[in-house]
Short mmCIF file of N, CA and C in Angstrom, two decimals:
data_model
loop_
_atom_site.label_atom_id
_atom_site.label_comp_id
_atom_site.label_asym_id
_atom_site.label_seq_id
_atom_site.Cartn_x
_atom_site.Cartn_y
_atom_site.Cartn_z
N MET H 112 179.38 117.68 140.19
CA MET H 112 178.69 117.86 138.91
C MET H 112 178.40 116.49 138.29
N SER H 113 177.21 116.32 137.80
CA SER H 113 176.80 115.06 137.19
C SER H 113 176.42 115.28 135.73
N ARG H 114 176.58 114.22 134.95
CA ARG H 114 176.15 114.25 133.55
C ARG H 114 174.94 113.34 133.40
N GLY H 115 173.95 113.82 132.67
CA GLY H 115 172.76 113.02 132.44
C GLY H 115 172.56 112.70 130.97
N LEU H 116 171.87 111.62 130.72
CA LEU H 116 171.47 111.23 129.37
C LEU H 116 169.96 111.33 129.28
N ILE H 117 169.47 112.00 128.25
CA ILE H 117 168.04 112.10 128.00
C ILE H 117 167.72 111.32 126.73
N VAL H 118 166.92 110.28 126.86
CA VAL H 118 166.52 109.43 125.74
C VAL H 118 165.11 109.85 125.32
N VAL H 119 164.99 110.34 124.10
CA VAL H 119 163.75 110.95 123.64
C VAL H 119 162.91 110.00 122.79
N ASP H 120 161.74 109.67 123.29
CA ASP H 120 160.64 109.07 122.50
C ASP H 120 161.00 107.84 121.67
N VAL H 121 161.66 106.88 122.30
CA VAL H 121 161.98 105.63 121.60
C VAL H 121 160.76 104.71 121.73
N GLN H 122 159.72 105.05 120.97
CA GLN H 122 158.41 104.41 121.10
C GLN H 122 157.99 103.73 119.81
N ASN H 123 157.09 102.77 119.95
CA ASN H 123 156.67 101.96 118.80
C ASN H 123 156.13 102.79 117.64
N ASP H 124 155.33 103.80 117.93
CA ASP H 124 154.72 104.56 116.84
C ASP H 124 155.73 105.37 116.04
N PHE H 125 156.92 105.58 116.56
CA PHE H 125 157.94 106.35 115.85
C PHE H 125 158.96 105.45 115.15
N CYS H 126 158.76 104.15 115.24
CA CYS H 126 159.64 103.20 114.58
C CYS H 126 158.87 102.49 113.47
N GLU H 127 159.59 101.74 112.66
CA GLU H 127 158.97 101.03 111.54
C GLU H 127 157.77 100.22 112.02
N GLY H 128 156.66 100.36 111.29
CA GLY H 128 155.44 99.68 111.67
C GLY H 128 154.51 100.52 112.53
N GLY H 129 154.99 101.67 112.99
CA GLY H 129 154.17 102.56 113.81
C GLY H 129 153.36 103.51 112.97
N SER H 130 152.56 104.34 113.63
CA SER H 130 151.67 105.25 112.90
C SER H 130 152.38 106.46 112.33
N VAL H 131 153.52 106.83 112.90
CA VAL H 131 154.33 107.95 112.39
C VAL H 131 155.78 107.47 112.34
N PRO H 132 156.08 106.49 111.48
CA PRO H 132 157.39 105.85 111.53
C PRO H 132 158.52 106.71 110.97
N VAL H 133 159.67 106.58 111.61
CA VAL H 133 160.90 107.20 111.12
C VAL H 133 161.83 106.08 110.70
N ALA H 134 162.27 106.08 109.44
CA ALA H 134 163.15 105.03 108.95
C ALA H 134 164.43 104.99 109.78
N GLY H 135 164.79 103.82 110.26
CA GLY H 135 165.95 103.67 111.11
C GLY H 135 165.63 103.74 112.59
N GLY H 136 164.35 103.92 112.92
CA GLY H 136 163.97 104.02 114.33
C GLY H 136 164.30 102.78 115.14
N ALA H 137 164.01 101.61 114.60
CA ALA H 137 164.28 100.36 115.32
C ALA H 137 165.78 100.18 115.54
N ARG H 138 166.56 100.53 114.53
CA ARG H 138 168.02 100.42 114.66
C ARG H 138 168.54 101.35 115.75
N ILE H 139 168.01 102.57 115.78
CA ILE H 139 168.43 103.54 116.80
C ILE H 139 167.99 103.07 118.18
N ALA H 140 166.80 102.46 118.28
CA ALA H 140 166.33 101.94 119.56
C ALA H 140 167.33 100.94 120.14
N ALA H 141 167.82 100.04 119.28
CA ALA H 141 168.79 99.04 119.73
C ALA H 141 170.12 99.70 120.10
N ALA H 142 170.54 100.67 119.30
CA ALA H 142 171.80 101.36 119.59
C ALA H 142 171.73 102.10 120.92
N ILE H 143 170.61 102.76 121.18
CA ILE H 143 170.46 103.48 122.44
C ILE H 143 170.45 102.51 123.61
N ALA H 144 169.79 101.38 123.45
CA ALA H 144 169.80 100.38 124.52
C ALA H 144 171.22 99.98 124.86
N GLY H 145 172.05 99.78 123.83
CA GLY H 145 173.45 99.44 124.06
C GLY H 145 174.20 100.55 124.76
N LEU H 146 173.95 101.78 124.36
CA LEU H 146 174.60 102.94 124.98
C LEU H 146 174.26 103.01 126.47
N VAL H 147 172.98 102.86 126.77
CA VAL H 147 172.55 102.93 128.17
C VAL H 147 173.15 101.80 128.98
N GLU H 148 173.12 100.59 128.45
CA GLU H 148 173.66 99.44 129.17
C GLU H 148 175.15 99.63 129.48
N GLN H 149 175.88 100.24 128.55
CA GLN H 149 177.32 100.39 128.71
C GLN H 149 177.72 101.56 129.60
N THR H 150 176.86 102.58 129.67
CA THR H 150 177.31 103.84 130.30
C THR H 150 176.51 104.27 131.53
N ALA H 151 175.34 103.69 131.77
CA ALA H 151 174.53 104.11 132.91
C ALA H 151 175.29 103.86 134.21
N GLY H 152 175.34 104.90 135.05
CA GLY H 152 176.04 104.80 136.32
C GLY H 152 177.52 105.07 136.22
N ASP H 153 178.04 105.15 135.01
CA ASP H 153 179.47 105.40 134.79
C ASP H 153 179.62 106.77 134.14
N GLU H 154 179.56 106.82 132.81
CA GLU H 154 179.63 108.12 132.12
C GLU H 154 178.40 108.97 132.46
N TYR H 155 177.25 108.32 132.57
CA TYR H 155 176.01 109.03 132.90
C TYR H 155 175.57 108.62 134.30
N GLN H 156 175.58 109.58 135.20
CA GLN H 156 175.14 109.29 136.56
C GLN H 156 173.62 109.11 136.61
N TYR H 157 172.92 109.76 135.67
CA TYR H 157 171.46 109.67 135.63
C TYR H 157 171.00 109.53 134.19
N VAL H 158 170.00 108.68 133.99
CA VAL H 158 169.42 108.48 132.67
C VAL H 158 167.91 108.69 132.76
N ALA H 159 167.41 109.62 131.96
CA ALA H 159 165.97 109.90 131.90
C ALA H 159 165.48 109.57 130.50
N ALA H 160 164.24 109.13 130.40
CA ALA H 160 163.62 108.87 129.11
C ALA H 160 162.32 109.66 129.03
N THR H 161 162.01 110.11 127.81
CA THR H 161 160.74 110.80 127.60
C THR H 161 159.81 109.93 126.76
N ARG H 162 158.52 110.17 126.94
CA ARG H 162 157.52 109.46 126.13
C ARG H 162 156.41 110.42 125.74
N ASP H 163 156.07 110.42 124.45
CA ASP H 163 154.82 111.05 124.03
C ASP H 163 153.70 110.27 124.73
N HIS H 164 152.71 111.00 125.27
CA HIS H 164 151.68 110.36 126.09
C HIS H 164 150.38 111.13 125.88
N HIS H 165 149.81 110.94 124.71
CA HIS H 165 148.67 111.77 124.31
C HIS H 165 147.34 111.19 124.80
N ILE H 166 146.55 112.06 125.39
CA ILE H 166 145.19 111.72 125.81
C ILE H 166 144.19 112.42 124.88
N ASP H 167 144.27 113.73 124.87
CA ASP H 167 143.42 114.53 123.97
C ASP H 167 144.20 115.79 123.58
N PRO H 168 145.13 115.65 122.62
CA PRO H 168 146.00 116.77 122.28
C PRO H 168 145.42 117.74 121.26
N GLY H 169 144.12 117.69 121.05
CA GLY H 169 143.47 118.66 120.17
C GLY H 169 143.95 118.58 118.74
N SER H 170 144.31 119.71 118.16
CA SER H 170 144.66 119.79 116.75
C SER H 170 146.00 119.11 116.41
N HIS H 171 146.72 118.64 117.43
CA HIS H 171 147.96 117.89 117.18
C HIS H 171 147.65 116.60 116.42
N PHE H 172 146.48 116.02 116.64
CA PHE H 172 146.01 114.87 115.87
C PHE H 172 145.15 115.38 114.72
N SER H 173 145.45 114.92 113.51
CA SER H 173 144.70 115.41 112.36
C SER H 173 144.53 114.32 111.31
N ASP H 174 143.39 114.33 110.64
CA ASP H 174 143.18 113.44 109.50
C ASP H 174 143.91 113.95 108.26
N ASN H 175 144.28 115.23 108.29
CA ASN H 175 145.05 115.85 107.21
C ASN H 175 146.28 116.54 107.80
N PRO H 176 147.23 115.76 108.30
CA PRO H 176 148.37 116.35 109.02
C PRO H 176 149.34 117.09 108.12
N ASP H 177 149.97 118.12 108.70
CA ASP H 177 151.02 118.82 107.96
C ASP H 177 152.41 118.30 108.34
N TYR H 178 152.50 117.41 109.30
CA TYR H 178 153.73 116.78 109.76
C TYR H 178 154.73 117.79 110.31
N LYS H 179 154.22 118.94 110.71
CA LYS H 179 155.02 119.93 111.44
C LYS H 179 154.37 120.18 112.79
N ASN H 180 153.11 120.58 112.74
CA ASN H 180 152.36 120.83 113.97
C ASN H 180 151.25 119.81 114.20
N SER H 181 150.87 119.11 113.15
CA SER H 181 149.82 118.09 113.27
C SER H 181 150.29 116.79 112.64
N PHE H 182 149.81 115.68 113.23
CA PHE H 182 150.26 114.36 112.82
C PHE H 182 149.08 113.38 112.90
N PRO H 183 149.22 112.20 112.27
CA PRO H 183 148.22 111.16 112.51
C PRO H 183 148.19 110.78 113.99
N VAL H 184 147.12 110.14 114.40
CA VAL H 184 147.01 109.70 115.80
C VAL H 184 148.21 108.82 116.15
N HIS H 185 148.86 109.13 117.27
CA HIS H 185 150.05 108.38 117.68
C HIS H 185 150.24 108.46 119.19
N CYS H 186 150.93 107.48 119.73
CA CYS H 186 151.33 107.45 121.14
C CYS H 186 150.19 107.79 122.08
N VAL H 187 149.05 107.18 121.83
CA VAL H 187 147.88 107.39 122.71
C VAL H 187 148.13 106.67 124.02
N ALA H 188 147.88 107.36 125.12
CA ALA H 188 148.10 106.78 126.45
C ALA H 188 147.38 105.45 126.59
N GLY H 189 148.12 104.43 127.00
CA GLY H 189 147.53 103.12 127.20
C GLY H 189 147.56 102.21 125.99
N ASN H 190 147.94 102.75 124.83
CA ASN H 190 148.00 101.94 123.61
C ASN H 190 149.42 101.45 123.36
N GLU H 191 149.53 100.37 122.61
CA GLU H 191 150.83 99.76 122.32
C GLU H 191 151.77 100.71 121.59
N GLY H 192 151.21 101.57 120.74
CA GLY H 192 152.05 102.50 119.99
C GLY H 192 152.82 103.46 120.88
N GLY H 193 152.32 103.72 122.05
CA GLY H 193 152.99 104.64 122.97
C GLY H 193 154.03 103.98 123.86
N GLU H 194 154.12 102.64 123.80
CA GLU H 194 155.09 101.93 124.63
C GLU H 194 156.49 102.04 124.04
N PHE H 195 157.49 101.81 124.89
CA PHE H 195 158.87 101.79 124.40
C PHE H 195 159.03 100.68 123.37
N HIS H 196 159.86 100.93 122.35
CA HIS H 196 160.13 99.92 121.32
C HIS H 196 160.76 98.68 121.97
N PRO H 197 160.46 97.48 121.47
CA PRO H 197 160.99 96.25 122.08
C PRO H 197 162.52 96.21 122.18
N HIS H 198 163.23 96.87 121.27
CA HIS H 198 164.69 96.88 121.36
C HIS H 198 165.17 97.67 122.58
N PHE H 199 164.37 98.62 123.01
CA PHE H 199 164.76 99.50 124.12
C PHE H 199 164.04 99.16 125.42
N ALA H 200 162.86 98.58 125.32
CA ALA H 200 162.02 98.35 126.50
C ALA H 200 162.71 97.56 127.62
N PRO H 201 163.46 96.48 127.32
CA PRO H 201 164.11 95.75 128.42
C PRO H 201 165.08 96.62 129.21
N THR H 202 165.76 97.52 128.52
CA THR H 202 166.66 98.44 129.20
C THR H 202 165.87 99.43 130.05
N ALA H 203 164.76 99.92 129.48
CA ALA H 203 163.96 100.91 130.18
C ALA H 203 163.31 100.34 131.43
N THR H 204 162.93 99.06 131.37
CA THR H 204 162.24 98.46 132.51
C THR H 204 163.18 97.65 133.40
N GLY H 205 164.45 97.58 133.01
CA GLY H 205 165.41 96.76 133.75
C GLY H 205 166.24 97.52 134.76
N GLY H 206 165.82 98.71 135.11
CA GLY H 206 166.52 99.46 136.15
C GLY H 206 167.58 100.41 135.66
N LYS H 207 167.79 100.48 134.35
CA LYS H 207 168.83 101.37 133.81
C LYS H 207 168.32 102.80 133.62
N ILE H 208 167.00 102.96 133.50
CA ILE H 208 166.40 104.28 133.35
C ILE H 208 165.95 104.75 134.73
N ASP H 209 166.40 105.94 135.12
CA ASP H 209 166.10 106.44 136.46
C ASP H 209 164.71 107.06 136.56
N ALA H 210 164.21 107.61 135.47
CA ALA H 210 162.88 108.22 135.50
C ALA H 210 162.37 108.37 134.07
N VAL H 211 161.04 108.32 133.93
CA VAL H 211 160.38 108.52 132.64
C VAL H 211 159.51 109.76 132.74
N PHE H 212 159.59 110.60 131.71
CA PHE H 212 158.86 111.86 131.70
C PHE H 212 157.84 111.83 130.56
N PHE H 213 156.57 112.02 130.92
CA PHE H 213 155.47 111.93 129.97
C PHE H 213 155.08 113.33 129.51
N LYS H 214 154.88 113.48 128.20
CA LYS H 214 154.60 114.80 127.65
C LYS H 214 153.46 114.73 126.64
N GLY H 215 152.72 115.82 126.54
CA GLY H 215 151.73 115.95 125.48
C GLY H 215 150.37 115.39 125.76
N ALA H 216 150.00 115.21 127.01
CA ALA H 216 148.69 114.63 127.30
C ALA H 216 147.56 115.41 126.63
N HIS H 217 147.63 116.73 126.73
CA HIS H 217 146.56 117.57 126.19
C HIS H 217 147.12 118.69 125.30
N SER H 218 148.28 118.43 124.70
CA SER H 218 148.89 119.46 123.86
C SER H 218 149.81 118.81 122.84
N ALA H 219 150.36 119.64 121.97
CA ALA H 219 151.29 119.16 120.95
C ALA H 219 152.72 119.28 121.48
N SER H 220 152.98 118.69 122.60
CA SER H 220 154.28 118.83 123.25
C SER H 220 155.36 118.05 122.50
N LYS H 221 156.48 118.71 122.25
CA LYS H 221 157.61 118.04 121.61
C LYS H 221 158.80 117.89 122.55
N SER H 222 159.03 118.87 123.40
CA SER H 222 160.21 118.88 124.25
C SER H 222 160.02 118.05 125.50
N GLY H 223 161.05 117.28 125.84
CA GLY H 223 161.03 116.55 127.10
C GLY H 223 160.92 117.46 128.30
N PHE H 224 161.34 118.70 128.13
CA PHE H 224 161.28 119.66 129.24
C PHE H 224 159.86 120.16 129.49
N GLU H 225 158.94 119.75 128.64
CA GLU H 225 157.52 120.03 128.89
C GLU H 225 156.86 118.87 129.61
N GLY H 226 157.61 117.82 129.86
CA GLY H 226 157.07 116.63 130.48
C GLY H 226 157.31 116.59 131.97
N ALA H 227 156.65 115.63 132.63
CA ALA H 227 156.80 115.42 134.06
C ALA H 227 156.82 113.92 134.34
N ASP H 228 157.45 113.56 135.46
CA ASP H 228 157.49 112.15 135.83
C ASP H 228 156.20 111.75 136.54
N GLU H 229 156.15 110.54 137.04
CA GLU H 229 154.92 110.03 137.66
C GLU H 229 154.50 110.81 138.90
N ASN H 230 155.46 111.56 139.48
CA ASN H 230 155.16 112.38 140.65
C ASN H 230 154.83 113.82 140.30
N GLY H 231 154.83 114.13 138.98
CA GLY H 231 154.54 115.48 138.54
C GLY H 231 155.75 116.39 138.53
N THR H 232 156.94 115.84 138.70
CA THR H 232 158.17 116.65 138.70
C THR H 232 158.63 116.92 137.28
N PRO H 233 158.80 118.19 136.89
CA PRO H 233 159.31 118.49 135.55
C PRO H 233 160.75 118.02 135.38
N LEU H 234 161.11 117.74 134.14
CA LEU H 234 162.45 117.22 133.84
C LEU H 234 163.55 118.14 134.35
N ALA H 235 163.44 119.45 134.12
CA ALA H 235 164.50 120.37 134.55
C ALA H 235 164.69 120.32 136.06
N ASP H 236 163.60 120.30 136.80
CA ASP H 236 163.70 120.25 138.26
C ASP H 236 164.32 118.94 138.72
N TRP H 237 163.95 117.85 138.06
CA TRP H 237 164.50 116.54 138.41
C TRP H 237 166.01 116.51 138.20
N LEU H 238 166.46 117.06 137.09
CA LEU H 238 167.90 117.08 136.80
C LEU H 238 168.65 117.97 137.80
N ARG H 239 168.12 119.15 138.05
CA ARG H 239 168.78 120.08 138.98
C ARG H 239 168.89 119.49 140.38
N ALA H 240 167.86 118.78 140.81
CA ALA H 240 167.86 118.19 142.16
C ALA H 240 168.96 117.15 142.31
N ARG H 241 169.47 116.65 141.20
CA ARG H 241 170.52 115.63 141.21
C ARG H 241 171.87 116.20 140.81
N GLY H 242 171.96 117.50 140.71
CA GLY H 242 173.23 118.15 140.42
C GLY H 242 173.68 118.01 138.99
N VAL H 243 172.77 117.68 138.09
CA VAL H 243 173.13 117.53 136.68
C VAL H 243 173.27 118.90 136.03
N GLU H 244 174.40 119.12 135.36
CA GLU H 244 174.63 120.37 134.64
C GLU H 244 174.84 120.15 133.15
N ASP H 245 175.27 118.94 132.79
CA ASP H 245 175.52 118.59 131.39
C ASP H 245 174.60 117.46 130.98
N VAL H 246 173.98 117.58 129.81
CA VAL H 246 173.11 116.52 129.32
C VAL H 246 173.45 116.17 127.89
N ASP H 247 173.41 114.88 127.60
CA ASP H 247 173.47 114.40 126.24
C ASP H 247 172.05 113.97 125.86
N VAL H 248 171.66 114.28 124.63
CA VAL H 248 170.30 114.00 124.16
C VAL H 248 170.39 113.06 122.96
N VAL H 249 169.57 112.01 122.98
CA VAL H 249 169.52 111.03 121.88
C VAL H 249 168.07 110.67 121.64
N GLY H 250 167.78 110.05 120.50
CA GLY H 250 166.44 109.52 120.30
C GLY H 250 165.82 109.82 118.96
N ILE H 251 164.48 109.91 118.96
CA ILE H 251 163.67 110.04 117.75
C ILE H 251 162.75 111.25 117.92
N ALA H 252 162.73 112.17 117.02
CA ALA H 252 163.55 112.29 115.84
C ALA H 252 164.43 113.54 115.98
N THR H 253 165.61 113.48 115.36
CA THR H 253 166.57 114.58 115.48
C THR H 253 165.93 115.92 115.17
N ASP H 254 165.10 115.97 114.13
CA ASP H 254 164.55 117.24 113.65
C ASP H 254 163.19 117.58 114.24
N HIS H 255 162.76 116.83 115.25
CA HIS H 255 161.49 117.13 115.92
C HIS H 255 161.71 117.16 117.44
N CYS H 256 161.46 116.04 118.11
CA CYS H 256 161.47 116.05 119.57
C CYS H 256 162.87 116.09 120.17
N VAL H 257 163.86 115.49 119.50
CA VAL H 257 165.24 115.65 119.96
C VAL H 257 165.65 117.11 119.85
N ARG H 258 165.30 117.73 118.74
CA ARG H 258 165.60 119.15 118.54
C ARG H 258 165.00 120.00 119.66
N ALA H 259 163.71 119.83 119.90
CA ALA H 259 163.03 120.65 120.91
C ALA H 259 163.62 120.42 122.30
N THR H 260 163.93 119.18 122.61
CA THR H 260 164.48 118.85 123.93
C THR H 260 165.86 119.47 124.12
N ALA H 261 166.71 119.35 123.11
CA ALA H 261 168.07 119.91 123.23
C ALA H 261 168.04 121.43 123.33
N LEU H 262 167.22 122.07 122.52
CA LEU H 262 167.13 123.53 122.58
C LEU H 262 166.58 124.00 123.92
N ASP H 263 165.60 123.29 124.45
CA ASP H 263 165.04 123.66 125.76
C ASP H 263 166.03 123.38 126.88
N ALA H 264 166.88 122.39 126.71
CA ALA H 264 167.90 122.12 127.72
C ALA H 264 168.80 123.34 127.88
N VAL H 265 169.23 123.91 126.76
CA VAL H 265 170.07 125.11 126.81
C VAL H 265 169.31 126.28 127.43
N LYS H 266 168.05 126.45 127.04
CA LYS H 266 167.24 127.54 127.60
C LYS H 266 167.09 127.39 129.12
N ALA H 267 167.09 126.14 129.59
CA ALA H 267 166.93 125.88 131.02
C ALA H 267 168.25 125.98 131.78
N GLY H 268 169.35 126.26 131.06
CA GLY H 268 170.62 126.48 131.72
C GLY H 268 171.56 125.29 131.75
N PHE H 269 171.22 124.23 131.04
CA PHE H 269 172.10 123.06 130.97
C PHE H 269 173.04 123.18 129.78
N ARG H 270 174.20 122.55 129.88
CA ARG H 270 175.06 122.39 128.72
C ARG H 270 174.59 121.14 128.00
N ALA H 271 174.25 121.28 126.73
CA ALA H 271 173.62 120.19 126.00
C ALA H 271 174.44 119.76 124.80
N ARG H 272 174.41 118.45 124.55
CA ARG H 272 175.06 117.88 123.39
C ARG H 272 174.12 116.82 122.81
N VAL H 273 173.99 116.80 121.49
CA VAL H 273 173.21 115.77 120.82
C VAL H 273 174.16 114.76 120.20
N LEU H 274 173.93 113.49 120.50
CA LEU H 274 174.75 112.41 119.95
C LEU H 274 174.07 111.89 118.69
N LEU H 275 174.58 112.32 117.56
CA LEU H 275 173.92 112.02 116.29
C LEU H 275 173.98 110.54 115.93
N ASP H 276 174.97 109.82 116.45
CA ASP H 276 175.04 108.38 116.19
C ASP H 276 173.90 107.63 116.86
N TYR H 277 173.25 108.27 117.80
CA TYR H 277 172.16 107.64 118.55
C TYR H 277 170.85 108.40 118.38
N SER H 278 170.74 109.09 117.26
CA SER H 278 169.52 109.83 116.93
C SER H 278 169.25 109.64 115.45
N VAL H 279 167.99 109.74 115.08
CA VAL H 279 167.65 109.61 113.66
C VAL H 279 166.66 110.69 113.30
N GLY H 280 166.90 111.31 112.13
CA GLY H 280 166.03 112.38 111.66
C GLY H 280 165.02 111.88 110.65
N VAL H 281 163.98 112.69 110.45
CA VAL H 281 162.93 112.33 109.50
C VAL H 281 163.41 112.54 108.06
N ALA H 282 164.05 113.67 107.80
CA ALA H 282 164.44 114.00 106.43
C ALA H 282 165.75 114.78 106.43
N PRO H 283 166.55 114.63 105.36
CA PRO H 283 167.84 115.31 105.33
C PRO H 283 167.75 116.83 105.43
N ASP H 284 166.77 117.45 104.76
CA ASP H 284 166.74 118.92 104.78
C ASP H 284 166.38 119.47 106.16
N THR H 285 165.40 118.88 106.80
CA THR H 285 165.02 119.37 108.13
C THR H 285 166.08 119.01 109.17
N THR H 286 166.76 117.89 108.98
CA THR H 286 167.85 117.54 109.90
C THR H 286 169.00 118.52 109.75
N ALA H 287 169.34 118.89 108.51
CA ALA H 287 170.40 119.88 108.29
C ALA H 287 170.04 121.22 108.91
N ALA H 288 168.78 121.64 108.77
CA ALA H 288 168.34 122.90 109.38
C ALA H 288 168.42 122.82 110.89
N THR H 289 168.13 121.66 111.45
CA THR H 289 168.21 121.46 112.89
C THR H 289 169.64 121.60 113.38
N LEU H 290 170.59 121.06 112.63
CA LEU H 290 171.99 121.17 113.03
C LEU H 290 172.43 122.63 113.06
N GLU H 291 171.91 123.43 112.16
CA GLU H 291 172.21 124.86 112.18
C GLU H 291 171.56 125.52 113.40
N ASP H 292 170.35 125.11 113.73
CA ASP H 292 169.69 125.62 114.94
C ASP H 292 170.52 125.29 116.18
N PHE H 293 171.06 124.08 116.22
CA PHE H 293 171.90 123.69 117.34
C PHE H 293 173.13 124.59 117.43
N ARG H 294 173.76 124.83 116.30
CA ARG H 294 174.97 125.66 116.29
C ARG H 294 174.68 127.05 116.84
N GLN H 295 173.58 127.61 116.39
CA GLN H 295 173.25 128.97 116.82
C GLN H 295 172.86 129.03 118.29
N ALA H 296 172.29 127.96 118.80
CA ALA H 296 171.83 127.96 120.20
C ALA H 296 172.92 127.53 121.18
N GLY H 297 174.04 127.02 120.65
CA GLY H 297 175.10 126.55 121.54
C GLY H 297 174.95 125.10 121.96
N VAL H 298 174.16 124.32 121.21
CA VAL H 298 174.05 122.89 121.46
C VAL H 298 175.19 122.19 120.73
N ALA H 299 176.01 121.45 121.45
CA ALA H 299 177.11 120.71 120.82
C ALA H 299 176.55 119.47 120.13
N VAL H 300 177.25 119.01 119.11
CA VAL H 300 176.86 117.78 118.42
C VAL H 300 178.08 116.89 118.27
N SER H 301 177.83 115.59 118.23
CA SER H 301 178.91 114.66 117.95
C SER H 301 178.37 113.53 117.10
N GLY H 302 179.23 112.97 116.25
CA GLY H 302 178.85 111.82 115.44
C GLY H 302 178.25 112.20 114.10
N GLU H 303 177.79 111.17 113.42
CA GLU H 303 177.16 111.33 112.12
C GLU H 303 175.70 111.65 112.29
N SER H 304 175.06 112.07 111.19
CA SER H 304 173.67 112.49 111.26
C SER H 304 172.78 111.65 110.35
N PRO H 305 172.31 110.49 110.84
CA PRO H 305 171.43 109.69 109.99
C PRO H 305 170.07 110.36 109.83
N ALA H 306 169.61 110.41 108.60
CA ALA H 306 168.24 110.91 108.32
C ALA H 306 167.52 109.83 107.56
N SER H 307 166.27 110.04 107.36
CA SER H 307 165.45 109.05 106.67
C SER H 307 166.04 108.75 105.29
N ARG H 308 166.12 107.46 104.97
CA ARG H 308 166.70 107.07 103.68
C ARG H 308 165.62 106.46 102.80
#
């Protein structure tokens, strides 16, 4: 049995200075880089990262976003905003990340389990092929893509835990609601829950 770490959307557009910034994103990017450097190959036999990778996601991009289902233009494929944040990028490109899963090319995809790697392999299949049964989920944002990824992990049959010390939420109320969603779905949580300040 192997344990995997799923790093969700640590990208420029979701950190300070990006088009859909989450306060504390840059700090979390650095913290996750440290976590991966310290634990990859030891506590975590496999580390996967997800990236929003939008080409033409339709109504997901909006000039009048509701910030639930529609957002300003972000993480466009090939643009700097879609790249990993500089605090995390050296770790991601330095051999510590085993695979990257791209999601949302033509849809409003939030869950990493809707993504596929460069070979077209879905995240769930990739994890199962490596004997992974337990996953820890970290990243940006707790109440959006981390939430969707963790809930889908459970639906796919994995035991899932969200590490709140390595995740950041957009707002306290939606983050609190997400923690209740986790409880009801059987997603374990550990650590504190930073939300936008």
